[in-house]
Amino acid sequence: ERVVETTDPKLFRELIPESEIQNWLENTIEDIKKLNAKRCWIRCGELNELDTMVLDSCVAFFQHAVPVAFAFEGEFFQALTAFVKARKRNGRDLPSKPICLRIEAIVYFAVLASKTVFDNKWDEERAFKKLEASGILEQVLRCLTVPQSAENTTPGDEILRKLQVCPTLISKQFKTGKPCGDTLRMILDGKDGRRKKEPQVVNAFQNIVRLSEVTVEPLKYRDRALECGHCGKAGVLETLLRCSRCLHGFYCSKACQSADWREHKIGCGDFSKSERKQLDTLHETLETFLNKHSFILLKKTIEVCARTGLEAIDMVLELNWMPRKNDGVIPALQNPPIFKIAPRRDYIEMLEEPDWLHDEADPKDYVRSLRESLKQGDAAVMKDKGVILLNYAGKRFSRVSPM
């Protein structure tokens, strides 16, 4: 007990053999299965003090990587899912607030610890994917409707915050017809969960639903119509050369690849597989967003151009897809969307300078100035295109697009 409470991973590994952790987990799974038949649980969603200790031990142990690794490999989360569902008699019954907090804490610590479980090969989105497959993520969404009424940030708040920045998971598992997607929509329609829900939770659920409607899972490269990144010649995956560093650049010849390197290296990066997948999803989602709201974006661009006397190619479109701290609302997902269109020069330090980019200056100078101003992310500028800044997952992504 002393070792667990210290939450010192090194001490935990040294003093508790993995065989003992495995035995503890197996016994815990059996204990959770026994709780399913408790009358007080089925009828009231409550547990006595002794039974509650079963969940408390999970909260403590799951702050360490080894128990979480065994839990993901075994049937722990399936057992926890069955435990919560045993309380769901008429489609609305939920655990009591103390039990909901414990279930949310178990899932939250599992997501955190998963980063160190498999030599940092897992990210939070992959952990959520595993939790969704076990069914527990759907039940956690229901538990989150129980008012927390806590002054400090709760594990449930952190789950919602992290979940909203998992575009690939949302694009696949939160659409209509999927368990999590259907449950979320039933909660918002008042057919599941508590009727009285906290505004922050409702806003987060609405954000996820809207993200699922606009988020597009990217096609695999072998199914796409590709073109050379330098000359624009059309081709397919089998006939084009591919940048071995970022895997996003395609060229019809080595000559085109060499000629394009000065431009391509600005955004070229050594991404992991999950990072590449997330970037692909974000780019496809951005295309969908631009097509869906093209009229209102064009109208606002014309208004700003008329007011400033500049052209559309001199503008920056800024989209914020991160929840606001005060109410949890994602500005870009409102109807109509909340966005900002402003001259490029407003994003660099030399505010008194004229719009010199398209007259005399080298676009690379503008790139450097924009980078220094934003202090994060990559920027690319072309003479016939505008810049789009996308704030997502606490990062600034930028790309060029016709304005």
PDB file of N, CA and C in Angstrom, residues 100-198:
ATOM      1  N   CYS A 100     -19.129   6.928 -10.166  1.00  0.00           N
ATOM      2  CA  CYS A 100     -18.803   7.515 -11.477  1.00  0.00           C
ATOM      3  C   CYS A 100     -17.416   8.157 -11.452  1.00  0.00           C
ATOM      4  N   LEU A 101     -17.116   8.869 -10.369  1.00  0.00           N
ATOM      5  CA  LEU A 101     -15.805   9.514 -10.257  1.00  0.00           C
ATOM      6  C   LEU A 101     -14.686   8.486 -10.260  1.00  0.00           C
ATOM      7  N   ARG A 102     -14.899   7.366  -9.617  1.00  0.00           N
ATOM      8  CA  ARG A 102     -13.873   6.320  -9.573  1.00  0.00           C
ATOM      9  C   ARG A 102     -13.680   5.678 -10.948  1.00  0.00           C
ATOM     10  N   ILE A 103     -14.773   5.422 -11.644  1.00  0.00           N
ATOM     11  CA  ILE A 103     -14.684   4.824 -12.980  1.00  0.00           C
ATOM     12  C   ILE A 103     -13.958   5.777 -13.932  1.00  0.00           C
ATOM     13  N   GLU A 104     -14.293   7.052 -13.862  1.00  0.00           N
ATOM     14  CA  GLU A 104     -13.626   8.042 -14.710  1.00  0.00           C
ATOM     15  C   GLU A 104     -12.141   8.130 -14.379  1.00  0.00           C
ATOM     16  N   ALA A 105     -11.794   8.048 -13.089  1.00  0.00           N
ATOM     17  CA  ALA A 105     -10.386   8.107 -12.681  1.00  0.00           C
ATOM     18  C   ALA A 105      -9.606   6.907 -13.201  1.00  0.00           C
ATOM     19  N   ILE A 106     -10.219   5.732 -13.160  1.00  0.00           N
ATOM     20  CA  ILE A 106      -9.558   4.522 -13.662  1.00  0.00           C
ATOM     21  C   ILE A 106      -9.223   4.685 -15.148  1.00  0.00           C
ATOM     22  N   VAL A 107     -10.198   5.153 -15.922  1.00  0.00           N
ATOM     23  CA  VAL A 107      -9.989   5.323 -17.365  1.00  0.00           C
ATOM     24  C   VAL A 107      -8.972   6.422 -17.635  1.00  0.00           C
ATOM     25  N   TYR A 108      -9.057   7.514 -16.898  1.00  0.00           N
ATOM     26  CA  TYR A 108      -8.127   8.636 -17.100  1.00  0.00           C
ATOM     27  C   TYR A 108      -6.686   8.210 -16.836  1.00  0.00           C
ATOM     28  N   PHE A 109      -6.446   7.524 -15.719  1.00  0.00           N
ATOM     29  CA  PHE A 109      -5.083   7.100 -15.402  1.00  0.00           C
ATOM     30  C   PHE A 109      -4.594   6.039 -16.387  1.00  0.00           C
ATOM     31  N   ALA A 110      -5.510   5.226 -16.907  1.00  0.00           N
ATOM     32  CA  ALA A 110      -5.121   4.240 -17.916  1.00  0.00           C
ATOM     33  C   ALA A 110      -4.635   4.921 -19.189  1.00  0.00           C
ATOM     34  N   VAL A 111      -5.313   6.004 -19.581  1.00  0.00           N
ATOM     35  CA  VAL A 111      -4.907   6.754 -20.771  1.00  0.00           C
ATOM     36  C   VAL A 111      -3.540   7.404 -20.549  1.00  0.00           C
ATOM     37  N   LEU A 112      -3.344   7.988 -19.365  1.00  0.00           N
ATOM     38  CA  LEU A 112      -2.060   8.626 -19.071  1.00  0.00           C
ATOM     39  C   LEU A 112      -0.920   7.615 -19.057  1.00  0.00           C
ATOM     40  N   ALA A 113      -1.140   6.490 -18.368  1.00  0.00           N
ATOM     41  CA  ALA A 113      -0.077   5.494 -18.219  1.00  0.00           C
ATOM     42  C   ALA A 113       0.222   4.769 -19.521  1.00  0.00           C
ATOM     43  N   SER A 114      -0.734   4.749 -20.453  1.00  0.00           N
ATOM     44  CA  SER A 114      -0.535   4.006 -21.703  1.00  0.00           C
ATOM     45  C   SER A 114       0.626   4.557 -22.518  1.00  0.00           C
ATOM     46  N   LYS A 115       0.990   5.821 -22.310  1.00  0.00           N
ATOM     47  CA  LYS A 115       2.109   6.408 -23.055  1.00  0.00           C
ATOM     48  C   LYS A 115       3.421   5.699 -22.746  1.00  0.00           C
ATOM     49  N   THR A 116       3.551   5.187 -21.525  1.00  0.00           N
ATOM     50  CA  THR A 116       4.797   4.528 -21.122  1.00  0.00           C
ATOM     51  C   THR A 116       4.663   3.012 -21.084  1.00  0.00           C
ATOM     52  N   VAL A 117       3.501   2.505 -21.473  1.00  0.00           N
ATOM     53  CA  VAL A 117       3.266   1.059 -21.393  1.00  0.00           C
ATOM     54  C   VAL A 117       4.099   0.303 -22.414  1.00  0.00           C
ATOM     55  N   PHE A 118       4.052   0.738 -23.657  1.00  0.00           N
ATOM     56  CA  PHE A 118       4.688  -0.003 -24.745  1.00  0.00           C
ATOM     57  C   PHE A 118       5.801   0.820 -25.379  1.00  0.00           C
ATOM     58  N   ASP A 119       6.781   1.229 -24.556  1.00  0.00           N
ATOM     59  CA  ASP A 119       7.960   1.961 -25.026  1.00  0.00           C
ATOM     60  C   ASP A 119       7.582   3.193 -25.835  1.00  0.00           C
ATOM     61  N   ASN A 120       6.579   3.930 -25.345  1.00  0.00           N
ATOM     62  CA  ASN A 120       6.148   5.186 -25.958  1.00  0.00           C
ATOM     63  C   ASN A 120       5.616   5.026 -27.381  1.00  0.00           C
ATOM     64  N   LYS A 121       5.251   3.816 -27.766  1.00  0.00           N
ATOM     65  CA  LYS A 121       4.686   3.603 -29.100  1.00  0.00           C
ATOM     66  C   LYS A 121       3.196   3.927 -29.132  1.00  0.00           C
ATOM     67  N   TRP A 122       2.597   4.026 -27.969  1.00  0.00           N
ATOM     68  CA  TRP A 122       1.181   4.372 -27.894  1.00  0.00           C
ATOM     69  C   TRP A 122       1.024   5.862 -27.678  1.00  0.00           C
ATOM     70  N   ASP A 123      -0.012   6.448 -28.284  1.00  0.00           N
ATOM     71  CA  ASP A 123      -0.410   7.795 -27.927  1.00  0.00           C
ATOM     72  C   ASP A 123      -1.797   7.717 -27.301  1.00  0.00           C
ATOM     73  N   GLU A 124      -2.321   8.843 -26.860  1.00  0.00           N
ATOM     74  CA  GLU A 124      -3.603   8.852 -26.161  1.00  0.00           C
ATOM     75  C   GLU A 124      -4.740   8.396 -27.066  1.00  0.00           C
ATOM     76  N   GLU A 125      -4.653   8.719 -28.349  1.00  0.00           N
ATOM     77  CA  GLU A 125      -5.719   8.318 -29.261  1.00  0.00           C
ATOM     78  C   GLU A 125      -5.784   6.801 -29.393  1.00  0.00           C
ATOM     79  N   ARG A 126      -4.634   6.152 -29.399  1.00  0.00           N
ATOM     80  CA  ARG A 126      -4.642   4.694 -29.490  1.00  0.00           C
ATOM     81  C   ARG A 126      -5.212   4.077 -28.210  1.00  0.00           C
ATOM     82  N   ALA A 127      -4.912   4.691 -27.056  1.00  0.00           N
ATOM     83  CA  ALA A 127      -5.475   4.201 -25.797  1.00  0.00           C
ATOM     84  C   ALA A 127      -6.992   4.323 -25.806  1.00  0.00           C
ATOM     85  N   PHE A 128      -7.499   5.456 -26.278  1.00  0.00           N
ATOM     86  CA  PHE A 128      -8.953   5.635 -26.368  1.00  0.00           C
ATOM     87  C   PHE A 128      -9.568   4.622 -27.336  1.00  0.00           C
ATOM     88  N   LYS A 129      -8.842   4.300 -28.399  1.00  0.00           N
ATOM     89  CA  LYS A 129      -9.337   3.309 -29.361  1.00  0.00           C
ATOM     90  C   LYS A 129      -9.502   1.949 -28.694  1.00  0.00           C
ATOM     91  N   LYS A 130      -8.525   1.555 -27.866  1.00  0.00           N
ATOM     92  CA  LYS A 130      -8.613   0.287 -27.138  1.00  0.00           C
ATOM     93  C   LYS A 130      -9.769   0.316 -26.142  1.00  0.00           C
ATOM     94  N   LEU A 131      -9.946   1.445 -25.473  1.00  0.00           N
ATOM     95  CA  LEU A 131     -11.030   1.566 -24.504  1.00  0.00           C
ATOM     96  C   LEU A 131     -12.386   1.523 -25.201  1.00  0.00           C
ATOM     97  N   GLU A 132     -12.458   2.108 -26.377  1.00  0.00           N
ATOM     98  CA  GLU A 132     -13.718   2.057 -27.138  1.00  0.00           C
ATOM     99  C   GLU A 132     -14.042   0.633 -27.554  1.00  0.00           C
ATOM    100  N   ALA A 133     -13.024  -0.112 -27.967  1.00  0.00           N
ATOM    101  CA  ALA A 133     -13.248  -1.495 -28.395  1.00  0.00           C
ATOM    102  C   ALA A 133     -13.738  -2.371 -27.249  1.00  0.00           C
ATOM    103  N   SER A 134     -13.323  -2.052 -26.019  1.00  0.00           N
ATOM    104  CA  SER A 134     -13.764  -2.841 -24.861  1.00  0.00           C
ATOM    105  C   SER A 134     -15.165  -2.466 -24.407  1.00  0.00           C
ATOM    106  N   GLY A 135     -15.657  -1.306 -24.845  1.00  0.00           N
ATOM    107  CA  GLY A 135     -16.998  -0.861 -24.456  1.00  0.00           C
ATOM    108  C   GLY A 135     -17.017   0.116 -23.304  1.00  0.00           C
ATOM    109  N   ILE A 136     -15.905   0.280 -22.601  1.00  0.00           N
ATOM    110  CA  ILE A 136     -15.915   1.125 -21.407  1.00  0.00           C
ATOM    111  C   ILE A 136     -16.010   2.607 -21.749  1.00  0.00           C
ATOM    112  N   LEU A 137     -15.504   3.019 -22.916  1.00  0.00           N
ATOM    113  CA  LEU A 137     -15.570   4.432 -23.279  1.00  0.00           C
ATOM    114  C   LEU A 137     -17.019   4.881 -23.416  1.00  0.00           C
ATOM    115  N   GLU A 138     -17.854   4.036 -23.999  1.00  0.00           N
ATOM    116  CA  GLU A 138     -19.279   4.346 -24.124  1.00  0.00           C
ATOM    117  C   GLU A 138     -19.922   4.538 -22.750  1.00  0.00           C
ATOM    118  N   GLN A 139     -19.557   3.688 -21.789  1.00  0.00           N
ATOM    119  CA  GLN A 139     -20.122   3.794 -20.442  1.00  0.00           C
ATOM    120  C   GLN A 139     -19.586   5.018 -19.700  1.00  0.00           C
ATOM    121  N   VAL A 140     -18.339   5.387 -19.969  1.00  0.00           N
ATOM    122  CA  VAL A 140     -17.779   6.591 -19.351  1.00  0.00           C
ATOM    123  C   VAL A 140     -18.533   7.831 -19.829  1.00  0.00           C
ATOM    124  N   LEU A 141     -18.913   7.860 -21.100  1.00  0.00           N
ATOM    125  CA  LEU A 141     -19.700   8.979 -21.613  1.00  0.00           C
ATOM    126  C   LEU A 141     -21.003   9.126 -20.825  1.00  0.00           C
ATOM    127  N   ARG A 142     -21.620   8.014 -20.474  1.00  0.00           N
ATOM    128  CA  ARG A 142     -22.851   8.052 -19.686  1.00  0.00           C
ATOM    129  C   ARG A 142     -22.566   8.540 -18.269  1.00  0.00           C
ATOM    130  N   CYS A 143     -21.448   8.092 -17.698  1.00  0.00           N
ATOM    131  CA  CYS A 143     -21.083   8.511 -16.333  1.00  0.00           C
ATOM    132  C   CYS A 143     -20.794  10.009 -16.270  1.00  0.00           C
ATOM    133  N   LEU A 144     -20.296  10.556 -17.366  1.00  0.00           N
ATOM    134  CA  LEU A 144     -19.950  11.978 -17.381  1.00  0.00           C
ATOM    135  C   LEU A 144     -21.174  12.879 -17.279  1.00  0.00           C
ATOM    136  N   THR A 145     -22.362  12.336 -17.497  1.00  0.00           N
ATOM    137  CA  THR A 145     -23.581  13.147 -17.372  1.00  0.00           C
ATOM    138  C   THR A 145     -23.977  13.341 -15.925  1.00  0.00           C
ATOM    139  N   VAL A 146     -23.386  12.588 -15.006  1.00  0.00           N
ATOM    140  CA  VAL A 146     -23.667  12.775 -13.579  1.00  0.00           C
ATOM    141  C   VAL A 146     -22.944  14.032 -13.111  1.00  0.00           C
ATOM    142  N   PRO A 147     -23.647  15.046 -12.612  1.00  0.00           N
ATOM    143  CA  PRO A 147     -23.009  16.307 -12.209  1.00  0.00           C
ATOM    144  C   PRO A 147     -21.862  16.076 -11.237  1.00  0.00           C
ATOM    145  N   GLN A 148     -20.724  16.709 -11.527  1.00  0.00           N
ATOM    146  CA  GLN A 148     -19.538  16.545 -10.696  1.00  0.00           C
ATOM    147  C   GLN A 148     -19.514  17.546  -9.551  1.00  0.00           C
ATOM    148  N   SER A 149     -19.952  18.786  -9.822  1.00  0.00           N
ATOM    149  CA  SER A 149     -20.006  19.859  -8.817  1.00  0.00           C
ATOM    150  C   SER A 149     -18.709  19.952  -8.024  1.00  0.00           C
ATOM    151  N   ALA A 150     -17.599  19.916  -8.733  1.00  0.00           N
ATOM    152  CA  ALA A 150     -16.296  20.003  -8.079  1.00  0.00           C
ATOM    153  C   ALA A 150     -15.611  21.304  -8.483  1.00  0.00           C
ATOM    154  N   GLU A 151     -14.912  21.926  -7.546  1.00  0.00           N
ATOM    155  CA  GLU A 151     -14.223  23.178  -7.834  1.00  0.00           C
ATOM    156  C   GLU A 151     -12.987  22.936  -8.696  1.00  0.00           C
ATOM    157  N   ASN A 152     -12.295  21.832  -8.460  1.00  0.00           N
ATOM    158  CA  ASN A 152     -11.076  21.528  -9.207  1.00  0.00           C
ATOM    159  C   ASN A 152     -11.390  20.683 -10.434  1.00  0.00           C
ATOM    160  N   THR A 153     -10.430  20.618 -11.347  1.00  0.00           N
ATOM    161  CA  THR A 153     -10.587  19.802 -12.541  1.00  0.00           C
ATOM    162  C   THR A 153     -10.645  18.328 -12.153  1.00  0.00           C
ATOM    163  N   THR A 154     -11.609  17.596 -12.696  1.00  0.00           N
ATOM    164  CA  THR A 154     -11.797  16.180 -12.383  1.00  0.00           C
ATOM    165  C   THR A 154     -11.228  15.321 -13.511  1.00  0.00           C
ATOM    166  N   PRO A 155     -11.015  14.032 -13.258  1.00  0.00           N
ATOM    167  CA  PRO A 155     -10.584  13.136 -14.344  1.00  0.00           C
ATOM    168  C   PRO A 155     -11.544  13.152 -15.524  1.00  0.00           C
ATOM    169  N   GLY A 156     -12.840  13.304 -15.235  1.00  0.00           N
ATOM    170  CA  GLY A 156     -13.820  13.373 -16.320  1.00  0.00           C
ATOM    171  C   GLY A 156     -13.596  14.566 -17.229  1.00  0.00           C
ATOM    172  N   ASP A 157     -13.255  15.709 -16.639  1.00  0.00           N
ATOM    173  CA  ASP A 157     -12.948  16.903 -17.435  1.00  0.00           C
ATOM    174  C   ASP A 157     -11.755  16.647 -18.358  1.00  0.00           C
ATOM    175  N   GLU A 158     -10.734  15.982 -17.819  1.00  0.00           N
ATOM    176  CA  GLU A 158      -9.537  15.707 -18.608  1.00  0.00           C
ATOM    177  C   GLU A 158      -9.829  14.706 -19.725  1.00  0.00           C
ATOM    178  N   ILE A 159     -10.686  13.720 -19.442  1.00  0.00           N
ATOM    179  CA  ILE A 159     -11.071  12.759 -20.483  1.00  0.00           C
ATOM    180  C   ILE A 159     -11.727  13.483 -21.652  1.00  0.00           C
ATOM    181  N   LEU A 160     -12.661  14.376 -21.356  1.00  0.00           N
ATOM    182  CA  LEU A 160     -13.349  15.117 -22.412  1.00  0.00           C
ATOM    183  C   LEU A 160     -12.376  16.004 -23.188  1.00  0.00           C
ATOM    184  N   ARG A 161     -11.454  16.641 -22.469  1.00  0.00           N
ATOM    185  CA  ARG A 161     -10.491  17.514 -23.141  1.00  0.00           C
ATOM    186  C   ARG A 161      -9.605  16.713 -24.089  1.00  0.00           C
ATOM    187  N   LYS A 162      -9.115  15.573 -23.644  1.00  0.00           N
ATOM    188  CA  LYS A 162      -8.235  14.750 -24.473  1.00  0.00           C
ATOM    189  C   LYS A 162      -8.997  14.098 -25.619  1.00  0.00           C
ATOM    190  N   LEU A 163     -10.243  13.731 -25.372  1.00  0.00           N
ATOM    191  CA  LEU A 163     -11.037  13.046 -26.387  1.00  0.00           C
ATOM    192  C   LEU A 163     -11.320  13.950 -27.577  1.00  0.00           C
ATOM    193  N   GLN A 164     -11.464  15.237 -27.325  1.00  0.00           N
ATOM    194  CA  GLN A 164     -11.814  16.171 -28.389  1.00  0.00           C
ATOM    195  C   GLN A 164     -10.665  16.431 -29.354  1.00  0.00           C
ATOM    196  N   VAL A 165      -9.473  15.965 -29.025  1.00  0.00           N
ATOM    197  CA  VAL A 165      -8.329  16.160 -29.925  1.00  0.00           C
ATOM    198  C   VAL A 165      -7.837  14.814 -30.459  1.00  0.00           C
ATOM    199  N   CYS A 166      -8.789  13.923 -30.710  1.00  0.00           N
ATOM    200  CA  CYS A 166      -8.496  12.615 -31.320  1.00  0.00           C
ATOM    201  C   CYS A 166      -9.267  12.507 -32.632  1.00  0.00           C
ATOM    202  N   PRO A 167      -8.819  13.198 -33.689  1.00  0.00           N
ATOM    203  CA  PRO A 167      -9.614  13.276 -34.919  1.00  0.00           C
ATOM    204  C   PRO A 167      -9.859  11.941 -35.600  1.00  0.00           C
ATOM    205  N   THR A 168      -8.875  11.061 -35.610  1.00  0.00           N
ATOM    206  CA  THR A 168      -9.058   9.777 -36.286  1.00  0.00           C
ATOM    207  C   THR A 168     -10.099   8.926 -35.568  1.00  0.00           C
ATOM    208  N   LEU A 169     -10.028   8.886 -34.248  1.00  0.00           N
ATOM    209  CA  LEU A 169     -11.014   8.135 -33.468  1.00  0.00           C
ATOM    210  C   LEU A 169     -12.409   8.698 -33.675  1.00  0.00           C
ATOM    211  N   ILE A 170     -12.543  10.024 -33.631  1.00  0.00           N
ATOM    212  CA  ILE A 170     -13.850  10.656 -33.805  1.00  0.00           C
ATOM    213  C   ILE A 170     -14.409  10.370 -35.189  1.00  0.00           C
ATOM    214  N   SER A 171     -13.548  10.411 -36.200  1.00  0.00           N
ATOM    215  CA  SER A 171     -14.019  10.183 -37.573  1.00  0.00           C
ATOM    216  C   SER A 171     -14.527   8.766 -37.771  1.00  0.00           C
ATOM    217  N   LYS A 172     -14.005   7.818 -36.991  1.00  0.00           N
ATOM    218  CA  LYS A 172     -14.397   6.418 -37.166  1.00  0.00           C
ATOM    219  C   LYS A 172     -15.506   5.977 -36.207  1.00  0.00           C
ATOM    220  N   GLN A 173     -15.370   6.333 -34.919  1.00  0.00           N
ATOM    221  CA  GLN A 173     -16.200   5.710 -33.880  1.00  0.00           C
ATOM    222  C   GLN A 173     -17.294   6.600 -33.313  1.00  0.00           C
ATOM    223  N   PHE A 174     -17.374   7.852 -33.727  1.00  0.00           N
ATOM    224  CA  PHE A 174     -18.392   8.731 -33.155  1.00  0.00           C
ATOM    225  C   PHE A 174     -19.420   9.190 -34.182  1.00  0.00           C
ATOM    226  N   LYS A 175     -19.453   8.521 -35.312  1.00  0.00           N
ATOM    227  CA  LYS A 175     -20.491   8.802 -36.290  1.00  0.00           C
ATOM    228  C   LYS A 175     -21.754   8.026 -35.950  1.00  0.00           C
ATOM    229  N   THR A 176     -22.870   8.399 -36.555  1.00  0.00           N
ATOM    230  CA  THR A 176     -24.133   7.684 -36.351  1.00  0.00           C
ATOM    231  C   THR A 176     -23.982   6.233 -36.785  1.00  0.00           C
ATOM    232  N   GLY A 177     -24.481   5.320 -35.962  1.00  0.00           N
ATOM    233  CA  GLY A 177     -24.371   3.898 -36.254  1.00  0.00           C
ATOM    234  C   GLY A 177     -23.282   3.203 -35.472  1.00  0.00           C
ATOM    235  N   LYS A 178     -22.414   3.983 -34.821  1.00  0.00           N
ATOM    236  CA  LYS A 178     -21.373   3.426 -33.965  1.00  0.00           C
ATOM    237  C   LYS A 178     -21.829   3.540 -32.507  1.00  0.00           C
ATOM    238  N   PRO A 179     -21.420   2.591 -31.637  1.00  0.00           N
ATOM    239  CA  PRO A 179     -21.891   2.613 -30.241  1.00  0.00           C
ATOM    240  C   PRO A 179     -21.661   3.943 -29.540  1.00  0.00           C
ATOM    241  N   CYS A 180     -20.445   4.469 -29.610  1.00  0.00           N
ATOM    242  CA  CYS A 180     -20.167   5.745 -28.936  1.00  0.00           C
ATOM    243  C   CYS A 180     -20.935   6.896 -29.579  1.00  0.00           C
ATOM    244  N   GLY A 181     -21.023   6.887 -30.900  1.00  0.00           N
ATOM    245  CA  GLY A 181     -21.753   7.947 -31.594  1.00  0.00           C
ATOM    246  C   GLY A 181     -23.227   7.927 -31.267  1.00  0.00           C
ATOM    247  N   ASP A 182     -23.832   6.748 -31.271  1.00  0.00           N
ATOM    248  CA  ASP A 182     -25.260   6.644 -30.956  1.00  0.00           C
ATOM    249  C   ASP A 182     -25.537   7.016 -29.502  1.00  0.00           C
ATOM    250  N   THR A 183     -24.679   6.561 -28.588  1.00  0.00           N
ATOM    251  CA  THR A 183     -24.861   6.886 -27.172  1.00  0.00           C
ATOM    252  C   THR A 183     -24.760   8.387 -26.940  1.00  0.00           C
ATOM    253  N   LEU A 184     -23.800   9.028 -27.577  1.00  0.00           N
ATOM    254  CA  LEU A 184     -23.620  10.464 -27.414  1.00  0.00           C
ATOM    255  C   LEU A 184     -24.849  11.225 -27.907  1.00  0.00           C
ATOM    256  N   ARG A 185     -25.407  10.810 -29.024  1.00  0.00           N
ATOM    257  CA  ARG A 185     -26.584  11.488 -29.561  1.00  0.00           C
ATOM    258  C   ARG A 185     -27.822  11.230 -28.704  1.00  0.00           C
ATOM    259  N   MET A 186     -27.936  10.026 -28.137  1.00  0.00           N
ATOM    260  CA  MET A 186     -29.048   9.733 -27.234  1.00  0.00           C
ATOM    261  C   MET A 186     -28.951  10.575 -25.966  1.00  0.00           C
ATOM    262  N   ILE A 187     -27.743  10.792 -25.480  1.00  0.00           N
ATOM    263  CA  ILE A 187     -27.555  11.639 -24.297  1.00  0.00           C
ATOM    264  C   ILE A 187     -27.986  13.065 -24.594  1.00  0.00           C
ATOM    265  N   LEU A 188     -27.566  13.593 -25.747  1.00  0.00           N
ATOM    266  CA  LEU A 188     -27.927  14.965 -26.112  1.00  0.00           C
ATOM    267  C   LEU A 188     -29.417  15.103 -26.384  1.00  0.00           C
ATOM    268  N   ASP A 189     -30.067  14.022 -26.812  1.00  0.00           N
ATOM    269  CA  ASP A 189     -31.524  14.038 -27.050  1.00  0.00           C
ATOM    270  C   ASP A 189     -32.322  13.784 -25.778  1.00  0.00           C
ATOM    271  N   GLY A 190     -31.619  13.541 -24.655  1.00  0.00           N
ATOM    272  CA  GLY A 190     -32.305  13.305 -23.393  1.00  0.00           C
ATOM    273  C   GLY A 190     -32.833  11.903 -23.222  1.00  0.00           C
ATOM    274  N   LYS A 191     -32.353  10.947 -24.039  1.00  0.00           N
ATOM    275  CA  LYS A 191     -32.840   9.573 -23.970  1.00  0.00           C
ATOM    276  C   LYS A 191     -31.904   8.666 -23.182  1.00  0.00           C
ATOM    277  N   ASP A 192     -30.787   9.168 -22.741  1.00  0.00           N
ATOM    278  CA  ASP A 192     -29.831   8.394 -21.947  1.00  0.00           C
ATOM    279  C   ASP A 192     -29.093   9.351 -21.028  1.00  0.00           C
ATOM    280  N   GLY A 193     -28.506   8.828 -19.965  1.00  0.00           N
ATOM    281  CA  GLY A 193     -27.781   9.654 -19.032  1.00  0.00           C
ATOM    282  C   GLY A 193     -28.708  10.486 -18.159  1.00  0.00           C
ATOM    283  N   ARG A 194     -28.113  11.302 -17.312  1.00  0.00           N
ATOM    284  CA  ARG A 194     -28.892  12.192 -16.453  1.00  0.00           C
ATOM    285  C   ARG A 194     -29.550  13.294 -17.277  1.00  0.00           C
ATOM    286  N   ARG A 195     -30.773  13.636 -16.901  1.00  0.00           N
ATOM    287  CA  ARG A 195     -31.463  14.690 -17.633  1.00  0.00           C
ATOM    288  C   ARG A 195     -30.805  16.056 -17.410  1.00  0.00           C
ATOM    289  N   LYS A 196     -30.395  16.327 -16.173  1.00  0.00           N
ATOM    290  CA  LYS A 196     -29.754  17.589 -15.848  1.00  0.00           C
ATOM    291  C   LYS A 196     -28.243  17.403 -15.922  1.00  0.00           C
ATOM    292  N   LYS A 197     -27.661  18.011 -16.937  1.00  0.00           N
ATOM    293  CA  LYS A 197     -26.216  17.856 -17.162  1.00  0.00           C
ATOM    294  C   LYS A 197     -25.534  19.215 -17.080  1.00  0.00           C
ATOM    295  N   GLU A 198     -24.257  19.173 -16.741  1.00  0.00           N
ATOM    296  CA  GLU A 198     -23.492  20.410 -16.653  1.00  0.00           C
ATOM    297  C   GLU A 198     -23.283  21.003 -18.044  1.00  0.00           C
TER     298      GLU A 198
END
